[in-house]
Tab-separated table of C-alpha atoms and ligand atoms in Angstrom:
chain	number	residue	atom	x	y	z
A	3	MET	CA	43.964	44.065	-5.335
A	4	SER	CA	45.315	40.604	-6.139
A	5	GLU	CA	43.780	38.778	-3.154
A	6	GLN	CA	40.628	39.126	-1.074
A	7	ILE	CA	40.777	40.307	2.526
A	8	SER	CA	38.484	38.376	4.897
A	9	ALA	CA	36.047	40.219	7.150
A	10	GLU	CA	38.060	39.087	10.176
A	11	LEU	CA	41.289	40.457	8.742
A	12	GLN	CA	39.572	43.683	7.701
A	13	ALA	CA	38.483	44.141	11.326
A	14	LYS	CA	42.077	43.629	12.463
A	15	ILE	CA	43.333	46.130	9.875
A	16	GLU	CA	40.874	48.696	11.192
A	17	HIS	CA	41.975	47.935	14.744
A	18	VAL	CA	45.620	48.549	13.796
A	19	ALA	CA	44.652	51.747	11.975
A	20	GLY	CA	42.921	52.947	15.151
A	21	LEU	CA	45.941	52.089	17.306
A	22	LEU	CA	48.326	53.882	14.935
A	23	ASN	CA	46.162	56.983	14.756
A	24	GLN	CA	45.764	57.066	18.512
A	25	ALA	CA	49.510	56.590	19.035
A	26	ALA	CA	50.399	59.283	16.494
A	27	GLY	CA	48.134	61.709	18.354
A	28	GLU	CA	49.176	60.700	21.851
A	29	TYR	CA	52.929	60.621	21.329
A	30	ALA	CA	53.214	63.162	18.456
A	31	ASP	CA	56.888	63.295	17.430
A	32	GLY	CA	57.917	61.055	20.344
A	33	ILE	CA	57.039	57.784	18.626
A	34	VAL	CA	59.098	55.745	16.195
A	35	PHE	CA	58.629	52.486	14.286
A	36	ALA	CA	61.475	49.937	14.448
A	37	ASN	CA	61.348	48.456	10.967
A	38	SER	CA	63.211	45.136	10.699
A	39	LEU	CA	61.987	44.761	7.098
A	40	GLY	CA	60.430	41.384	7.992
A	41	ALA	CA	57.001	40.360	6.660
A	42	GLU	CA	55.170	41.918	9.631
A	43	ASP	CA	57.123	45.142	9.322
A	44	VAL	CA	56.404	45.662	5.646
A	45	VAL	CA	52.709	45.329	6.566
A	46	LEU	CA	53.151	47.969	9.258
A	47	THR	CA	55.104	50.199	6.872
A	48	ASP	CA	52.203	50.078	4.438
A	49	LEU	CA	49.636	50.736	7.160
A	50	ILE	CA	51.624	53.613	8.678
A	51	SER	CA	52.040	55.143	5.225
A	52	LYS	CA	48.264	55.029	4.718
A	53	GLN	CA	47.015	55.712	8.231
A	54	ALA	CA	49.598	57.660	10.235
A	55	PRO	CA	52.432	58.909	8.002
A	56	SER	CA	53.684	61.312	10.661
A	57	ILE	CA	55.189	58.304	12.490
A	58	ARG	CA	58.917	58.089	11.752
A	59	MET	CA	60.641	54.759	11.188
A	60	PHE	CA	64.159	53.444	11.414
A	61	VAL	CA	66.106	50.399	10.228
A	62	LEU	CA	69.131	48.935	12.031
A	63	ASP	CA	71.773	48.001	9.472
A	64	THR	CA	74.082	45.692	11.421
A	65	GLY	CA	76.637	45.471	8.625
A	66	ARG	CA	75.856	41.741	8.279
A	67	LEU	CA	72.426	41.938	6.631
A	68	PRO	CA	71.680	39.755	3.581
A	69	GLU	CA	71.877	41.470	0.199
A	70	GLU	CA	68.163	40.716	-0.277
A	71	THR	CA	67.301	42.775	2.817
A	72	LEU	CA	69.316	45.747	1.563
A	73	LYS	CA	67.543	45.467	-1.780
A	74	LEU	CA	64.198	45.597	0.041
A	75	LEU	CA	65.347	48.619	2.047
A	76	ALA	CA	65.920	50.477	-1.235
A	77	GLN	CA	62.475	49.390	-2.513
A	78	VAL	CA	60.760	50.536	0.695
A	79	ARG	CA	62.471	53.927	0.538
A	80	GLN	CA	61.321	54.348	-3.049
A	81	ARG	CA	57.726	53.173	-2.554
A	82	TYR	CA	57.054	54.994	0.713
A	83	GLY	CA	58.531	58.361	-0.063
A	84	ASN	CA	55.955	59.962	2.248
A	85	LEU	CA	57.584	58.360	5.302
A	86	LYS	CA	60.659	59.512	7.191
A	87	LEU	CA	63.173	56.644	7.276
A	88	ASP	CA	66.485	56.698	9.151
A	89	VAL	CA	69.120	53.968	9.029
A	90	TYR	CA	71.283	53.391	12.112
A	91	TYR	CA	74.663	51.674	11.963
A	92	PRO	CA	76.925	50.252	14.690
A	93	GLU	CA	79.770	52.427	15.940
A	94	ALA	CA	82.834	51.554	13.851
A	95	ALA	CA	85.090	51.536	16.933
A	96	ASP	CA	82.808	49.002	18.694
A	97	VAL	CA	82.830	46.616	15.727
A	98	GLU	CA	86.577	46.959	15.275
A	99	ALA	CA	87.223	46.191	18.950
A	100	TYR	CA	84.859	43.188	18.951
A	101	VAL	CA	86.392	41.686	15.814
A	102	ALA	CA	89.955	42.354	16.973
A	103	GLU	CA	89.310	40.588	20.265
A	104	ASN	CA	86.999	37.765	19.172
A	105	GLY	CA	87.135	37.298	15.402
A	106	ILE	CA	84.704	38.109	12.615
A	107	ASN	CA	82.349	35.128	13.203
A	108	ALA	CA	82.821	34.631	16.960
A	109	PHE	CA	79.042	34.445	17.509
A	110	TYR	CA	79.112	30.742	16.636
A	111	GLU	CA	81.472	29.968	19.526
A	112	SER	CA	79.284	30.770	22.540
A	113	GLN	CA	76.060	32.448	23.544
A	114	GLU	CA	78.048	35.106	25.369
A	115	LEU	CA	79.987	36.030	22.228
A	116	ARG	CA	76.787	35.925	20.148
A	117	LYS	CA	75.047	38.299	22.520
A	118	GLY	CA	78.154	40.484	22.520
A	119	CYS	CA	77.940	40.798	18.736
A	120	CYS	CA	74.194	41.563	18.909
A	121	PHE	CA	74.914	44.177	21.575
A	122	VAL	CA	77.442	45.992	19.427
A	123	ARG	CA	75.589	45.686	16.126
A	124	LYS	CA	71.958	45.942	17.286
A	125	ILE	CA	71.359	46.950	20.895
A	126	LYS	CA	73.601	49.999	21.029
A	127	PRO	CA	72.255	51.393	17.723
A	128	LEU	CA	68.705	50.656	18.974
A	129	LYS	CA	69.346	52.704	22.114
A	130	ARG	CA	70.423	55.622	19.935
A	131	ALA	CA	67.381	55.220	17.686
A	132	LEU	CA	64.978	55.148	20.662
A	133	SER	CA	66.661	57.962	22.555
A	134	GLY	CA	64.346	60.906	23.191
A	135	ASN	CA	61.180	58.983	22.260
A	136	LYS	CA	58.215	58.091	24.453
A	137	ALA	CA	57.042	55.021	22.522
A	138	TRP	CA	58.138	52.616	19.826
A	139	ILE	CA	56.258	50.342	17.460
A	140	THR	CA	57.259	46.785	16.566
A	141	GLY	CA	55.839	44.042	14.341
A	142	LEU	CA	55.947	41.346	17.046
A	143	ARG	CA	53.233	38.677	16.932
A	144	ARG	CA	52.287	36.253	19.700
A	145	GLU	CA	52.484	33.148	17.569
A	146	GLN	CA	56.025	33.869	16.327
A	147	SER	CA	57.808	31.902	19.049
A	148	VAL	CA	57.758	30.589	22.604
A	149	THR	CA	59.462	33.817	23.646
A	150	ARG	CA	56.630	36.002	22.298
A	151	ASP	CA	53.382	34.267	23.216
A	152	GLU	CA	52.344	36.807	25.877
A	153	ILE	CA	53.005	40.117	24.178
A	154	ALA	CA	50.318	42.821	24.483
A	155	PHE	CA	49.208	45.512	22.017
A	156	SER	CA	50.750	48.055	24.373
A	157	GLU	CA	53.198	47.340	27.177
A	158	TRP	CA	55.780	49.156	29.227
A	159	ASP	CA	59.301	48.425	28.019
A	160	GLU	CA	61.247	48.527	31.247
A	161	GLY	CA	64.614	47.904	29.606
A	162	ASN	CA	64.352	50.847	27.244
A	163	GLY	CA	62.177	53.064	29.458
A	164	LEU	CA	59.343	53.774	27.013
A	165	GLN	CA	56.023	52.360	25.865
A	166	LYS	CA	56.169	49.523	23.338
A	167	LEU	CA	53.309	49.061	20.887
A	168	ASN	CA	52.772	45.769	19.053
A	169	PRO	CA	49.788	46.431	16.761
A	170	LEU	CA	50.028	43.047	15.012
A	171	ALA	CA	50.138	41.032	18.261
A	172	ASP	CA	47.042	38.983	17.377
A	173	TRP	CA	47.697	38.535	13.647
A	174	SER	CA	48.419	35.099	12.203
A	175	GLU	CA	51.154	34.471	9.665
A	176	LYS	CA	48.449	33.747	7.102
A	177	GLU	CA	46.868	37.155	7.709
A	178	VAL	CA	50.231	38.892	7.323
A	179	TRP	CA	50.687	37.305	3.917
A	180	ALA	CA	47.081	37.948	2.868
A	181	TYR	CA	47.677	41.653	3.567
A	182	ILE	CA	50.996	41.687	1.669
A	183	ARG	CA	49.474	40.034	-1.388
A	184	ALA	CA	46.247	42.040	-1.392
A	185	ASN	CA	48.150	45.320	-1.196
A	186	GLU	CA	51.125	44.227	-3.339
A	187	VAL	CA	53.510	45.267	-0.587
A	188	PRO	CA	57.220	44.767	-1.392
A	189	TYR	CA	58.773	42.015	0.737
A	190	ASN	CA	62.082	40.243	1.205
A	191	GLU	CA	62.574	37.680	-1.563
A	192	LEU	CA	64.219	35.351	0.977
A	193	HIS	CA	60.704	34.622	2.277
A	194	ASP	CA	60.073	32.780	-0.993
A	195	ARG	CA	63.114	30.606	-0.222
A	196	HIS	CA	61.808	29.302	3.139
A	197	TYR	CA	63.185	32.059	5.362
A	198	PRO	CA	60.141	33.090	7.461
A	199	SER	CA	62.259	35.103	9.928
A	200	ILE	CA	65.243	37.037	8.590
A	201	GLY	CA	68.071	38.632	10.522
A	202	CYS	CA	71.785	38.860	9.822
A	203	ALA	CA	73.052	36.619	7.007
A	204	PRO	CA	75.396	34.419	9.089
A	205	CYS	CA	72.755	33.880	11.791
A	206	THR	CA	69.750	33.047	9.585
A	207	ARG	CA	69.011	29.979	7.526
A	208	ALA	CA	66.083	28.443	5.660
A	209	ILE	CA	63.757	26.099	7.572
A	210	SER	CA	61.908	22.915	6.691
A	211	VAL	CA	58.130	22.450	6.531
A	212	GLY	CA	56.683	22.115	10.036
A	213	GLU	CA	59.586	23.790	11.859
A	214	ASP	CA	58.988	26.759	14.176
A	215	VAL	CA	59.081	30.029	12.181
A	216	ARG	CA	62.044	31.307	14.177
A	217	SER	CA	63.980	28.049	14.140
A	218	GLY	CA	66.208	29.407	11.366
A	219	ARG	CA	67.526	32.157	13.658
A	220	TRP	CA	70.608	31.261	15.769
A	221	TRP	CA	69.687	27.643	15.093
A	222	TRP	CA	72.667	26.366	17.087
A	223	GLU	CA	71.163	27.727	20.356
A	224	ASN	CA	68.220	26.593	22.544
A	225	PRO	CA	64.811	28.023	21.434
A	226	GLU	CA	64.416	29.877	24.762
A	227	ASN	CA	67.551	31.897	24.014
A	228	ARG	CA	66.765	32.888	20.444
A	229	GLU	CA	66.350	36.610	20.954
A	230	CYS	CA	68.983	39.221	20.237
A	231	GLY	CA	68.057	41.532	23.097
A	232	LEU	CA	65.918	43.891	20.987
A	233	HIS	CA	62.857	42.088	22.367
A	234	PRO	CA	63.851	40.316	25.609
A	235	ALA	CA	61.900	37.163	26.470
A	236	THR	CA	61.540	38.117	30.123
A	237	PRO	CA	58.047	39.409	31.039
A	238	LEU	CA	57.582	43.155	30.769
A	239	LYS	CA	55.774	45.327	33.296
A	240	PHE	CA	52.489	46.719	32.065
A	241	LYS	CA	51.844	50.411	32.505
B	322	SF4	S1	72.403	38.330	14.487
B	322	SF4	FE1	74.489	37.422	14.338
B	322	SF4	S2	75.750	38.808	13.037
B	322	SF4	FE2	73.822	39.882	13.628
B	322	SF4	S3	74.397	41.081	15.378
B	322	SF4	FE3	73.572	39.148	16.214
B	322	SF4	S4	75.317	37.704	16.390
B	322	SF4	FE4	75.988	39.486	15.146
């Protein structure tokens, strides 16, 4: 290991391991991990590989991802050969219709058009990926943004109709990176170029020191609106 893990972080790792094991037993083949390939999700990939490899994972390839993210996807597939990984793409007819009507970069023009693009490229493929499952796992953390400061380890996802597990809810950014370095987990090289949160290439930019970690996502919109619909900011009902 290239970096020490603190006792506090070790306790959190063991907590996540317990949650993953419990979820794998409780939901069997009805649970899936939504892997965005962000820093949190490479941590979860590593932990699932070690603790609960029966949990399947998927990646949404929107067709607008940065080259660096696709490179990481190939690395993850190679390193974690023991995990089942599916990649979901948007429906070609949906993308063609959106672009024909609005233009290739219409998301800059209005929030409605931006959400329309996210719907076609992310939300519809997500619905397909979640279909038939009872629970899904995400790498959301409370401190990521104003839209995520109340997330629970386990909560009912009303919009998608299944349980949503957020095992890293209480992790700090520092702990995420301590885990990555200690376990030499592959990560997106854009993180080394001041991209703490990475989405589609045209909707993500580097941030300055002191800025909110998600301020590089859809930077032209208000902070309260900076979600794509995968993780709505509105409170979820607990089950
Ligand atoms: S993040 Fe940008 S390019 Fe990606 S789906 Fe949303 S609006 Fe479209």
